[in-house]
Amino acid sequence: MSGPGAAWHLSVDAGTCIGSGMCAGIAPALFTLVDGVSVASPAPVAPDPAAVDAAESCPVEAIAVRDAADGHLVAPEP
Ligand code: SF4
């Protein structure tokens, strides 16, 4: 599979993250707290509803979930 939507790229804006831990609680396989800041899985991941939940739940919208192929923003919704 290599079409759009086949993989997602996760990112956390370290300057915005307040270390609430919400994302790591929702999607522990995808986000890890390191020194009080969330770090997203560096490799593209298979589309996972937990990633969307985490992005939507982040209180400061520090998380971006993008289509790895074209960069289209998957979550959070604007
Ligand atoms: S939910 Fe948002 S603010 Fe909380 S740790 Fe994750 S990225 Fe940081």
mmCIF file of C-alpha atoms and ligand atoms in Angstrom:
data_model
loop_
_atom_site.group_PDB
_atom_site.id
_atom_site.type_symbol
_atom_site.label_atom_id
_atom_site.label_comp_id
_atom_site.label_asym_id
_atom_site.label_seq_id
_atom_site.Cartn_x
_atom_site.Cartn_y
_atom_site.Cartn_z
ATOM 1 C CA MET A 1 0.000 0.000 0.000
ATOM 2 C CA SER A 2 1.370 3.393 -0.902
ATOM 3 C CA GLY A 3 -1.661 5.516 -1.767
ATOM 4 C CA PRO A 4 -2.825 8.561 0.195
ATOM 5 C CA GLY A 5 -3.899 7.667 3.683
ATOM 6 C CA ALA A 6 -1.731 4.565 3.825
ATOM 7 C CA ALA A 7 0.480 6.070 6.513
ATOM 8 C CA TRP A 8 0.415 9.001 8.842
ATOM 9 C CA HIS A 9 3.181 11.209 10.116
ATOM 10 C CA LEU A 10 2.857 12.423 13.692
ATOM 11 C CA SER A 11 4.461 15.509 15.122
ATOM 12 C CA VAL A 12 4.462 17.400 18.391
ATOM 13 C CA ASP A 13 5.349 21.067 18.619
ATOM 14 C CA ALA A 14 7.723 20.876 21.576
ATOM 15 C CA GLY A 15 7.431 24.613 22.191
ATOM 16 C CA THR A 16 3.668 24.372 22.544
ATOM 17 C CA CYS A 17 3.339 21.088 24.472
ATOM 18 C CA ILE A 18 2.650 21.641 28.156
ATOM 19 C CA GLY A 19 3.339 18.020 29.107
ATOM 20 C CA SER A 20 -0.192 17.170 30.157
ATOM 21 C CA GLY A 21 0.413 13.548 29.216
ATOM 22 C CA MET A 22 -2.986 13.248 27.596
ATOM 23 C CA CYS A 23 -1.614 11.959 24.305
ATOM 24 C CA ALA A 24 0.641 9.358 25.913
ATOM 25 C CA GLY A 25 -2.327 8.181 27.967
ATOM 26 C CA ILE A 26 -4.556 7.836 24.918
ATOM 27 C CA ALA A 27 -1.964 6.463 22.527
ATOM 28 C CA PRO A 28 1.007 5.130 24.479
ATOM 29 C CA ALA A 29 2.342 3.353 21.411
ATOM 30 C CA LEU A 30 2.543 6.631 19.520
ATOM 31 C CA PHE A 31 3.519 9.298 22.055
ATOM 32 C CA THR A 32 6.057 9.213 24.874
ATOM 33 C CA LEU A 33 6.732 11.868 27.462
ATOM 34 C CA VAL A 34 10.422 12.737 27.598
ATOM 35 C CA ASP A 35 11.500 15.331 30.146
ATOM 36 C CA GLY A 36 7.962 16.686 30.323
ATOM 37 C CA VAL A 37 7.475 17.029 26.588
ATOM 38 C CA SER A 38 5.667 14.624 24.333
ATOM 39 C CA VAL A 39 7.662 12.970 21.577
ATOM 40 C CA ALA A 40 5.792 11.390 18.697
ATOM 41 C CA SER A 41 6.774 8.215 16.949
ATOM 42 C CA PRO A 42 9.410 9.382 14.449
ATOM 43 C CA ALA A 43 8.460 6.868 11.794
ATOM 44 C CA PRO A 44 5.236 7.006 9.785
ATOM 45 C CA VAL A 45 2.534 4.939 11.434
ATOM 46 C CA ALA A 46 -0.424 3.012 10.116
ATOM 47 C CA PRO A 47 -3.619 5.082 10.326
ATOM 48 C CA ASP A 48 -4.805 4.719 13.902
ATOM 49 C CA PRO A 49 -7.899 6.299 15.480
ATOM 50 C CA ALA A 50 -5.899 6.703 18.687
ATOM 51 C CA ALA A 51 -3.673 9.215 16.896
ATOM 52 C CA VAL A 52 -6.726 11.282 15.963
ATOM 53 C CA ASP A 53 -8.085 11.023 19.508
ATOM 54 C CA ALA A 54 -4.767 12.200 20.899
ATOM 55 C CA ALA A 55 -4.549 15.143 18.510
ATOM 56 C CA GLU A 56 -8.144 16.157 19.220
ATOM 57 C CA SER A 57 -7.621 15.805 22.973
ATOM 58 C CA CYS A 58 -4.422 17.800 23.277
ATOM 59 C CA PRO A 59 -5.378 20.898 25.286
ATOM 60 C CA VAL A 60 -2.989 23.145 23.361
ATOM 61 C CA GLU A 61 -3.264 21.505 19.927
ATOM 62 C CA ALA A 62 0.441 20.746 19.847
ATOM 63 C CA ILE A 63 -0.075 17.549 17.871
ATOM 64 C CA ALA A 64 -0.385 17.324 14.113
ATOM 65 C CA VAL A 65 -1.375 14.141 12.320
ATOM 66 C CA ARG A 66 -0.611 14.323 8.620
ATOM 67 C CA ASP A 67 -0.853 12.039 5.662
ATOM 68 C CA ALA A 68 2.725 10.885 5.199
ATOM 69 C CA ALA A 69 2.365 10.925 1.431
ATOM 70 C CA ASP A 70 1.006 14.403 0.764
ATOM 71 C CA GLY A 71 1.186 16.238 4.101
ATOM 72 C CA HIS A 72 -2.580 16.708 4.272
ATOM 73 C CA LEU A 73 -3.666 17.484 7.831
ATOM 74 C CA VAL A 74 -5.696 14.571 9.203
ATOM 75 C CA ALA A 75 -6.141 15.873 12.757
ATOM 76 C CA PRO A 76 -6.896 17.979 14.640
ATOM 77 C CA GLU A 77 -9.787 19.392 12.704
ATOM 78 C CA PRO A 78 -9.472 23.153 12.212
HETATM 79 S S1 SF4 B 1 -1.600 16.103 24.954
HETATM 80 FE FE1 SF4 B 1 -0.581 17.878 24.019
HETATM 81 S S2 SF4 B 1 0.164 19.097 25.742
HETATM 82 FE FE2 SF4 B 1 -0.331 17.063 26.538
HETATM 83 S S3 SF4 B 1 1.642 15.944 26.434
HETATM 84 FE FE3 SF4 B 1 0.516 15.514 24.536
HETATM 85 S S4 SF4 B 1 1.282 17.046 23.056
HETATM 86 FE FE4 SF4 B 1 1.833 17.743 25.113
#
